[in-house]
Amino acid sequence: MRVAIAGAGNVGRSIAAELVGNGHQVLLIERDPDSMRPERVPEAEWLLADACELENLRQAHLEGCDVAVAATGDDKVNLVVSLLSKTEFAVPRVVARVNRAENEWLFNEEWGVDVSVSKPRLLAALVEEAVSVGDLVRLLTFRQSQANLVEITLPLDAPHVGNRVADVPLPHDVALVAIIRGRRVIAPSADDTLESGDELVFVCNEDSEEATRSVILGKRR
């Protein structure tokens, strides 16, 4: 993929380094000369420019990018970059960083955002995920499809412990995408058996969350 990242602070550089390490082409766009540190991610392209300016995004050839990431520390900037990326350059996938929890509601398809990553929400979700057994924890929301990534850790008395994946009557619009068992990550097949302590990761729409909780946990809440 070719990925453009607006914001070359610690977050933007970390994303860039990870993507470059996975073999992708990355362009970092930064308006602050003091934050221009190409030596930190030398494999990436660097552009000193304001990503909120349409002409600068043209210079960056944003229309040729598969993904745009708005990763600055300013929510207003991230919204503008997301909107321009989607409406002016038709970037297929736009990911935006949310810095302040009260602004999270703005990061939706109307502003060109396909996936928003809220630091406060993500941290809260990770805390819940770390301590919650026997409840559903929402980890991430995919704005464009209104689907959520959710996790349930199976308690000892869950009704389907010991059952095959194929025998679990999941609701419509719900997919079991991973079973995390200790240090193992299992891509579930129909014949895999669920065990207590398994972390089950699902993609489902919001309307199916309660039904998923009921199927996996029974009456336990």
Backbone as a ProteinNet text record, in pm:
[ID]
protein_1_A
[PRIMARY]
MRVAIAGAGNVGRSIAAELVGNGHQVLLIERDPDSMRPERVPEAEWLLADACELENLRQAHLEGCDVAVAATGDDKVNLVVSLLSKTEFAVPRVVARVNRAENEWLFNEEWGVDVSVSKPRLLAALVEEAVSVGDLVRLLTFRQSQANLVEITLPLDAPHVGNRVADVPLPHDVALVAIIRGRRVIAPSADDTLESGDELVFVCNEDSEEATRSVILGKRR
[TERTIARY]
83.6	0	87.4	28.5	88.5	3.9	69.2	-0.1	56.3	-34.3	4.8	-33.9	58.1	33.4	53.4	-50.8	-41.6	-5.6	109.3	156.1	273.6	392	512.8	566.6	475.1	514.3	541.7	543	572.6	475.5	344.7	242.9	262.2	274	289.5	413.9	525.2	649.6	640.9	575.3	561.4	478.6	369.3	286.6	367.6	441.6	520.8	624.5	695.6	799.3	740.1	622.9	557.9	517	460.1	413.8	531.2	636.2	755.3	814.1	815.8	866.7	785.2	659.7	572.8	572.3	661.6	678.3	593.3	531.6	446.5	523.1	473.1	528.8	459.1	536.6	480.3	530.9	437.2	469.9	427	520.8	491.6	483.3	371.7	351	351.2	439.1	453.4	471.7	399.7	408.7	509.8	553.1	645.9	788.6	875.3	1012.9	1086.3	1053.7	1122	1086.7	972.7	930.3	975.2	1040.3	1090.7	1219	1208.8	1323.7	1333.5	1371.3	1376.6	1467.4	1566.1	1657.1	1587.3	1471.5	1397.9	1329.5	1281.3	1220.9	1276.3	1401.6	1465.8	1405	1335.3	1277.3	1150.7	1093.2	971	1003.7	907.5	917.6	873	931	896.6	860.9	757.6	715	686.1	757.4	732.2	619.4	499.4	383	267.9	171.9	49.3	-52.1	-87.8	-178.8	-322	-350.8	-484.5	-498.7	-388.1	-389.9	-406	-507.8	-540.1	-422.4	-354.6	-244.3	-131.1	-107.9	-2.9	-38	-165.4	-207.7	-198.1	-220.7	-199.5	-51.8	34.4	177.7	218.3	148.6	176.8	117.1	40.8	-25.3	-110.7	-196.5	-278.6	-374.8	-407.7	-500.1	-442.7	-310.7	-248.6	-230.7	-285.2	-269.2	-386	-355.8	-459.1	-520.1	-439.4	-484.1	-427.2	-510.4	-463.9	-486.2	-386.9	-394.7	-378.1	-478.9	-470.9	-426.3	-297.9	-239.5	-181.1	-230.4	-176.4	-236.8	-184.3	-237.7	-350.3	-400.1	-507.1	-628.5	-738.8	-858.4	-912.2	-904.8	-954.1	-874.5	-744.9	-660.3	-693.9	-710.7	-739.6	-871.7	-970.7	-1099.2	-1084.7	-1013.2	-994.8	-917.7	-811.2	-732.5	-818.1	-898.9	-985.6	-1086.1	-1148.7	-1249.8	-1188.2	-1074.2	-1009	-963.4	-910	-862.9	-974.9	-1090.9	-1203.3	-1273.3	-1304.5	-1388.1	-1310.1	-1186.9	-1110.3	-1021.6	-979.7	-885.2	-934.5	-1054.6	-1118.4	-1027.3	-957.7	-873.7	-964.9	-939.3	-1032.2	-1050.7	-944.6	-952.7	-889.6	-967.6	-919.2	-928.1	-815.8	-807	-769.8	-842.1	-818.3	-797.2	-704	-675	-766.1	-829.6	-911.8	-833.2	-809	-729	-813.7	-929.6	-1014.4	-1145.7	-1180.9	-1297.3	-1425.7	-1438.9	-1562.3	-1579.3	-1473.1	-1481.9	-1510.2	-1518.7	-1527.9	-1648.8	-1758.9	-1882.1	-1867.1	-1769.9	-1750.4	-1681.3	-1609.5	-1525.8	-1609.3	-1685.2	-1773.6	-1763.1	-1848.7	-1840.7	-1868.6	-1943.5	-1968.5	-1840.9	-1744	-1614.1	-1510.2	-1555.2	-1464.7	-1389.4	-1426.1	-1352.1	-1411.8	-1328.4	-1371.4	-1348.6	-1233.9	-1201.5	-1143.2	-1200.7	-1144.5	-1082.2	-970.7	-900.9	-894.8	-973.9	-980.2	-888.2	-786.7	-694.4	-765.8	-853.4	-922.8	-1008.9	-1083.7	-1169.2	-1086.1	-977.3	-894.2	-830	-780.4	-721.2	-824.4	-945.5	-1051.4	-1086.4	-1093.1	-1125.8	-1017.8	-891.8	-783.5	-784.8	-819.3	-831.5	-943.4	-1059.6	-1172.6	-1136	-1068	-1032.3	-938.2	-853.7	-755.4	-819.1	-929.9	-986.3	-1122.6	-1182.9	-1320.4	-1322.3	-1385.6	-1415.1	-1566	-1623.9	-1767.7	-1846.4	-1790.8	-1866.6	-1811.5	-1889.1	-1848.9	-1781.1	-1663.9	-1588	-1570.8	-1613.2	-1597.4	-1458.3	-1381.2	-1243.2	-1228.6	-1308.4	-1288.4	-1416	-1442.8	-1558.7	-1511.5	-1566.8	-1540.1	-1653.3	-1624.3	-1729.7	-1807.3	-1737.7	-1804.4	-1910.5	-1881.8	-1975.2	-2060.3	-2030.4	-2100.2	-2082.9	-1971.3	-1940.5	-1840.5	-1841.9	-1753.4	-1665.6	-1546.3	-1459.5	-1478.8	-1526.2	-1557.4	-1487.6	-1472.4	-1402.8	-1481.8	-1484.1	-1544.5	-1446.5	-1414.2	-1331.7	-1424	-1408.9	-1501.3	-1477.3	-1578.6	-1566.9	-1586.6	-1562	-1575.9	-1715.9	-1818.4	-1956.2	-2022.6	-1945.7	-2005.4	-2068.6	-2185.4	-2261.1	-2193.3	-2101.9	-2043.2	-1898.6	-1851.8	-1718.5	-1718.9	-1622.9	-1616.1	-1683.9	-1757.4	-1826.6	-1737.8	-1771.4	-1703.2	-1755.7	-1672.2	-1713.9	-1837.2	-1841.6	-1954.2	-2085.8	-2081.1	-2204.1	-2252.1	-2182.2	-2222.8	-2317	-2441.5	-2540.9	-2526.7	-2423.9	-2401.3	-2512	-2548.6	-2650.1	-2599.8	-2694.5	-2656.8	-2567.6	-2484.7	-2396.9	-2294.8	-2255.2	-2152.7	-2051.6	-1923.2	-1818.3	-1714.5	-1684.5	-1574.6	-1446.1	-1358.4	-1239.9	-1112.5	-1112.2	-990.4	-1023	-946.5	-947.3	-806.8	-797.1	-667.2	-660.6	-566.7	-553.8	-409.3	-393.1	-257.7	-182.3	-70.3	9.3	-24.3	-119	-154.8	-268.1	-261.1	-371.9	-420.6	-545.8	-601.8	-703.2	-682	-783.6	-888	-1006.9	-1099.4	-1152.6	-1152	-1217.2	-1340.7	-1422.7	-1547.4	-1523	-1408.7	-1383.9	-1304.3	-1262.8	-1193.2	-1289.7	-1237.3	-1319.4	-1289.2	-1396	-1380.7	-1340.9	-1251.5	-1206.8	-1226.7	-1247.5	-1259.8	-1129.7	-1142.7	-1026.6	-993.7	-1056.4	-1035.1	-1084.6	-1008.1	-1055.1	-1107.9	-1237.8	-1300.7	-1315.3	-1267.1	-1274.4	-1373.3	-1472.7	-1579.2	-1583.3	-1630.6	-1675.9	-1827.7	-1897.8	-2043.7	-2097.1	-2222.2	-2280.4	-2337.9	-2364.5	-2404.2	-2533.9	-2624.1	-2752.7	-2739	-2626.7	-2607.5	-2526.6	-2479	-2391.5	-2462.7	-2583.3	-2654.1	-2686.4	-2726	-2754.7	-2628.2	-2515.4	-2388.2	-2352.2	-2370.6	-2343.7	-2429.2	-2556.2	-2647.7	-2610	-2570.3	-2533.8	-2407.2	-2306.3	-2176.6	-2176.3	-2251	-2246.6	-2372.3	-2476.1	-2602.1	-2664.4	-2717.9	-2783.4	-2684.7	-2561.5	-2460.4	-2432.9	-2424.1	-2392.1	-2279.4
-119.7	0	125.1	232.1	364.1	439.2	487.2	547.9	687.5	787.2	922.2	946	999.2	1026.1	1174.2	1241.7	1382	1390.7	1448.4	1456.6	1363.5	1423.3	1342.5	1351.5	1362.8	1354.9	1210.6	1184.7	1049	946.7	983.4	889.5	863.4	972.7	956.7	879.4	909.3	838.3	690.9	661.5	521.1	442.6	504.2	437.6	415.6	518.8	509.9	398.8	392.8	290.4	150.1	132.4	0.9	-36.9	59.7	31.3	5.8	86.2	65.3	-72.6	-111.4	-243.1	-356.5	-327.7	-428.4	-420.1	-335.7	-332.4	-231.8	-137.8	-39.1	89	164.7	295.7	400.2	485.8	581.5	721.8	816.6	958.2	1027.8	1094.7	1172.1	1319.6	1382.8	1525.1	1599.4	1697.8	1770.1	1919.4	2003.9	2148.1	2217.9	2151.5	2211.4	2169.2	2263.9	2225.8	2154.6	2189.4	2125.6	1978.2	1938.5	1797.7	1716.5	1781.6	1710.5	1637.7	1509	1427.9	1303.3	1324.1	1211.1	1098.4	1131.4	1026.4	926	962.8	870.3	759.5	794.8	694.3	721.1	685.3	722.2	654.2	543	471.7	539.9	630.3	699.4	825.2	870.8	1002.9	1107.3	1227	1334.5	1458.8	1529.3	1652.3	1757.6	1870.8	1982.1	2066	2052.6	2120.8	2113.4	2202.7	2202	2112.8	2001.5	1904.6	1955.4	2070.1	2129.1	2212.2	2231.9	2310.4	2217.2	2245.8	2158.7	2145.2	2253.6	2250.2	2160.7	2161.5	2075.7	1928.4	1895.1	1756.2	1714.3	1809.4	1779.9	1750.4	1831.6	1809.9	1673.3	1627.4	1496.5	1381.7	1413.8	1311.7	1218.5	1281.3	1202	1110.5	1147.2	1063.8	926	911.4	781.6	698	745.1	672.6	576.9	464.4	368.8	405.4	467.2	502.6	640	721.4	846.4	837.8	879.9	876.9	1019.3	1069.1	1199.5	1175.9	1200.4	1157.4	1273.2	1394.5	1508.1	1512.6	1601.9	1618.4	1718	1763.9	1864.3	1803.2	1789.4	1727.1	1805.8	1938.6	2019.9	1989.9	1980.5	1947.8	1808.5	1713	1576	1567.5	1645.1	1645.5	1705.7	1815.8	1880	1788.6	1728	1636.4	1518.3	1465.3	1351.9	1390.8	1505.7	1550.7	1574.5	1641.9	1667.5	1537.3	1446.1	1318.4	1242	1242.9	1164.7	1236.7	1365.4	1435.2	1486.2	1531.6	1589.1	1488.4	1384.5	1290.4	1146.4	1124.4	991.8	882.4	910.7	807.7	696.7	571.5	464	445.5	468	441.6	558	619.2	732.3	696.5	703.8	672.6	800.8	831.6	956.8	932.2	1005.8	1002.7	1102	1057.7	1144.1	1171	1299	1334.7	1362.7	1424.1	1462.2	1384.7	1317.9	1229.2	1301.8	1429.5	1502.1	1530.4	1510.9	1534.2	1406.8	1295.6	1166.6	1158.6	1220.8	1212	1276.2	1365.2	1431.8	1342.5	1244.4	1164.1	1053.7	1091.4	997.3	1015.3	945.4	947.6	1085.7	1170.2	1305	1386.3	1353.6	1419.8	1335.5	1231.8	1150.9	1044.1	1021	925.9	785.9	690.9	550.7	481.8	506.8	448.1	556.6	574.4	668.4	590.9	641.1	578	680.7	656.7	747.6	697.7	775.2	732.8	709.5	802.5	775.8	650.3	632.9	513.7	387.1	392.4	273.5	234.3	332.6	302.6	244	302.5	249.3	106.8	82.4	-51.9	-152.3	-110	-201.3	-232.4	-132.4	-157.4	-256.5	-234.2	-325.7	-465.4	-471.1	-600.9	-675.8	-601.6	-665.4	-723.1	-663.6	-705.6	-772.4	-768.9	-818.4	-962.9	-1046.6	-1183	-1198.9	-1249.5	-1270	-1146.4	-1057.5	-945.4	-907.6	-830.7	-788.3	-652.4	-640.6	-515.6	-468.7	-346.6	-290.7	-230.8	-278.8	-235.1	-125.7	-133.6	-41.4	-32.6	86.7	107.5	142.6	71.8	102.6	192.5	320	417.8	393.1	359.1	349	240.6	129.5	17.4	9	94.3	89.2	-46.3	-112.2	-239.2	-213.4	-303.1	-289.4	-412.9	-392.2	-501.8	-519	-636.4	-658.4	-784.8	-792.3	-905.6	-957.3	-1089.3	-1154.1	-1260	-1254.2	-1358.8	-1460.7	-1586.5	-1690.1	-1728.3	-1716	-1766.6	-1917.9	-1977.7	-2123.4	-2172.2	-2090.8	-2137.3	-2089.8	-2043.2	-2003.2	-2124.7	-2108	-2224	-2302.1	-2240	-2309.9	-2351.9	-2344.4	-2397.7	-2547.8	-2594.7	-2734.8	-2764.6	-2667.3	-2686.8	-2646.1	-2701.8	-2660.8	-2524	-2450.5	-2320.4	-2335.8	-2442.8	-2464.4	-2481.3	-2520.4	-2546	-2423.1	-2312.1	-2190	-2111.4	-2089.1	-2024.5	-1871.6	-1822.4	-1677.6	-1606.1	-1485.4	-1408.4	-1368.7	-1320.4	-1266.3	-1144.1	-1113.8	-996.4	-1002.8	-1125.1	-1143.8	-1245.3	-1212.9	-1305.2	-1319.9	-1443.9	-1472.5	-1470.1	-1371.6	-1353	-1405.1	-1423.7	-1474.1	-1532.1	-1633.5	-1687.5	-1666.8	-1593.4	-1571.4	-1662.4	-1753.9	-1854.5	-1849.1	-1786.3	-1765.7	-1676.6	-1726.5	-1650.1	-1684.8	-1774.7	-1817.2	-1731.8	-1703.3	-1640.1	-1740.8	-1783.5	-1890.5	-1830.8	-1857.2	-1824.2	-1934.7	-1907.4	-2016.3	-2090.2	-2221.1	-2306.8	-2368.1	-2431.5	-2488.6	-2592.6	-2661.8	-2771.1	-2730.6	-2606.3	-2561.4	-2563	-2598.9	-2607.3	-2488.5	-2432	-2319.1	-2368.1	-2293.5	-2327.3	-2207.8	-2236.4	-2126.9	-2046.1	-1915	-1827.3	-1779.8	-1841.1	-1792.7	-1649.5	-1566.2	-1434.1	-1445	-1424.2	-1433.1	-1293.3	-1274.4	-1143.9	-1153.7	-1066.4	-1067	-934.3	-938.6	-818.4	-829.8	-727.2	-731.5	-589.3	-575.5	-441.9	-418.8	-293	-257.8	-326.1	-344.6	-406.7	-553.3	-614.8	-758	-782.4	-676.4	-695.2	-766.3	-724.4	-784.5	-930.5	-959.5	-1098.6	-1183.8	-1127.4	-1199.7	-1227.1	-1127.8	-1145.2	-1256.8	-1259	-1360.1	-1500.5	-1513.8	-1645.8	-1697	-1611.8	-1654.8	-1671.3	-1584.3	-1584.5	-1637.7	-1662.9	-1707.6	-1595.8	-1625.1	-1523.6	-1446.3	-1493.8	-1426.3	-1287.3	-1185	-1048	-995.6
0	0	0	-48.4	-31.5	71.5	176.1	289.1	313.2	323.9	360.8	506.5	585	726.8	751.5	796.8	834	981.6	1010.5	1148.3	1169.9	1192	1208.1	1350.2	1446.4	1586.5	1624.8	1753.2	1800	1744.2	1740.2	1690.8	1542.2	1463.7	1319.6	1282.3	1349.5	1318.6	1356.2	1468.1	1509.6	1409.3	1361	1259.3	1132.6	1092.2	970	979.8	1091.7	1108.3	1101.3	1162.9	1160	1017.7	944.6	808.1	713.7	727.8	645.1	672.5	800	836	776.4	746.2	684.2	532.1	477.2	332.4	257.9	326.6	260.3	230.2	133.1	100.8	187.5	251.8	346.4	315.7	319.2	307.7	436.2	502.8	623.2	586.6	625.4	597.7	730.6	743.3	869	840.5	913.2	890.3	981.1	1087.7	1182.8	1148.9	1110	1074.2	1187.4	1312	1425	1440	1381.1	1389.3	1269	1173.9	1056.1	1093.7	1113.6	1153.1	1064.3	939.7	845.4	891.4	974.9	1019.7	1110.1	1166.9	1253.7	1172.4	1052.6	962.5	822.7	799.4	672.3	549.9	570	454.4	402.5	480.6	439.7	360.3	280.3	218.1	320.4	312	404.4	324.1	368.5	302.2	408	401.5	491.7	432.7	488.7	432.9	531.9	515.1	594.1	524.7	588.2	526	516.5	575.2	562.7	435.4	363.6	240.6	121.1	38.9	-73.2	-169.7	-196.3	-292.1	-242.7	-112.3	-57.4	-72.4	-57.1	-73.9	-220.7	-311.3	-453.6	-478.8	-419	-433	-379.2	-276.4	-217.1	-297	-402.8	-487.1	-402	-322.5	-231.8	-306.7	-429.6	-506.6	-535.4	-522.7	-546.6	-421	-309.1	-182	-158.2	-99	-59.9	74.7	160.5	294.9	329.8	396.2	455.8	605.6	681.6	827.9	880.1	951.2	1015.8	1159.3	1187.2	1315.1	1394.2	1370.6	1445	1585.6	1668	1802.5	1811	1695.5	1690.1	1620.3	1690.5	1632.1	1514.1	1518.6	1407.2	1280.4	1294.7	1180	1126.9	1214.7	1171.7	1096.8	1139	1068.4	929.6	918.5	787.7	693	742.6	659.1	613.4	703.2	667.9	560.2	577.3	480.6	343.1	338.5	209.8	145.2	224.4	169.8	101.7	164.7	110.6	-3.7	15.6	-83.3	-203.3	-183.9	-293.1	-364	-291.8	-351.1	-352.8	-299.7	-303.8	-250.1	-139.9	-77.8	-24.1	-60.4	-22.4	127.6	205.1	349.4	424.8	512.8	591.2	739.5	806.7	949.9	1023.8	1131	1202.9	1351.2	1405.9	1549.8	1621.5	1729	1814.1	1941.8	1968.4	2085.5	2209.3	2188.2	2301.3	2293.3	2401.7	2401.9	2362.9	2399.4	2369.6	2220.3	2141.8	1997.2	1918.2	1985.7	1916.2	1823.3	1861.7	1782.5	1644.3	1627.8	1498.9	1396.5	1441.9	1353.1	1288.6	1188.5	1120.3	970	896	750.3	691.9	762.9	713.3	705	786.3	782.5	708.1	638.1	557.5	632.9	759.1	843	828.6	791.1	786.3	920.2	981.3	1111.2	1199.9	1317.4	1413.7	1528.6	1575.9	1687.7	1799.3	1901.9	2015.4	2125.1	2158.3	2264.3	2397	2440.7	2568.2	2563	2453.4	2443	2435	2356.6	2341.7	2473.8	2547.5	2677.4	2773.2	2772.4	2858.6	2818.6	2686.2	2638.8	2678.3	2668.3	2705.2	2854.3	2935.7	3079.2	3105	3040.7	3058.9	3011.4	2896.1	2839.1	2932.7	3000.9	3088.7	3214.5	3258.9	3387.4	3375.1	3255.8	3240.9	3193.4	3271.1	3229.3	3236.7	3129.1	3132.6	3095.7	3014.5	2963.4	2827	2751.8	2619.1	2628.8	2566.1	2566.8	2422.8	2393.9	2259.8	2247.2	2148.2	2130.7	2026.8	1918.2	1806.8	1725.4	1670.7	1585.1	1445.1	1344.7	1205	1157	1139.4	1116.9	988.2	879.4	750.6	750.3	813.7	811.7	936.8	1037.6	1165.7	1233.9	1206.1	1272.1	1384.6	1482.4	1597.7	1611.5	1663.4	1703.7	1854.1	1896.4	2037.1	2086.8	2218.2	2279.2	2398	2410.9	2526.8	2577.2	2705.5	2767.4	2832.8	2794.9	2840.3	2986.2	3070.4	3207.9	3211	3326.5	3339.7	3308.7	3345.4	3331.3	3202.8	3104.6	2976.8	2909.8	2848.7	2799.7	2688	2613.9	2499.2	2522.5	2646.4	2676.8	2647.7	2569.7	2529.9	2398.5	2344	2215.7	2098	1981	1858.8	1814.7	1743.3	1690.3	1602	1523.5	1432	1506.5	1634.6	1710.3	1788	1775.8	1845.7	1754.6	1794.8	1707.3	1708.7	1640.3	1638	1561.9	1604	1531.4	1393	1309.9	1179.5	1199.9	1100.7	1103.1	1216.1	1254.4	1356.9	1304.6	1316.7	1272.8	1383.7	1418.3	1510.9	1430.1	1458	1373.9	1438.4	1570.1	1634	1770.7	1808.2	1943.9	1999.2	2110.2	2173.3	2295.9	2292	2398.8	2450.6	2566.4	2615.7	2519.7	2468.7	2373.1	2228.8	2211.2	2075.8	2020.9	1891.7	1820.3	1717.8	1733.8	1651.6	1553.3	1425.3	1325.3	1330.7	1383.2	1416.4	1294	1306.3	1207.2	1271.5	1191.2	1241.6	1349.9	1345	1437.9	1562.2	1571.3	1692.3	1810	1926.9	2048.2	2139.1	2196.7	2287.7	2426.4	2491.6	2626.3	2718.7	2848	2944.3	2944.6	2955.1	2948.4	2809.1	2708	2571.1	2557.7	2486.7	2448.4	2305.7	2290.2	2158.5	2100.9	1979.3	1913.9	1798.2	1800.4	1700.1	1625.1	1501.4	1431.3	1419.4	1467.1	1462.3	1456.7	1410.5	1416.8	1556.5	1586.3	1722.1	1763.3	1666.6	1697.7	1738	1700.5	1730.1	1856.1	1920.7	2036.3	2151.2	2183.1	2296.2	2268.8	2143.2	2107.4	2115.5	2074.7	2083.9	2228.9	2313.5	2456.7	2514.1	2474.5	2528.2	2483.4	2355.6	2304.1	2373.2	2382.9	2434.2	2584.8	2655.5	2802.3	2867.9	2789	2846.6	2929.2	3043.6	3125.2	3213.7	3215	3296.7	3239.5	3325.2	3284.8	3371.3
[MASK]
+++++++++++++++++++++++++++++++++++++++++++++++++++++++++++++++++++++++++++++++++++++++++++++++++++++++++++++++++++++++++++++++++++++++++++++++++++++++++++++++++++++++++++++++++++++++++++++++++++++++++++++++++++++++++++++

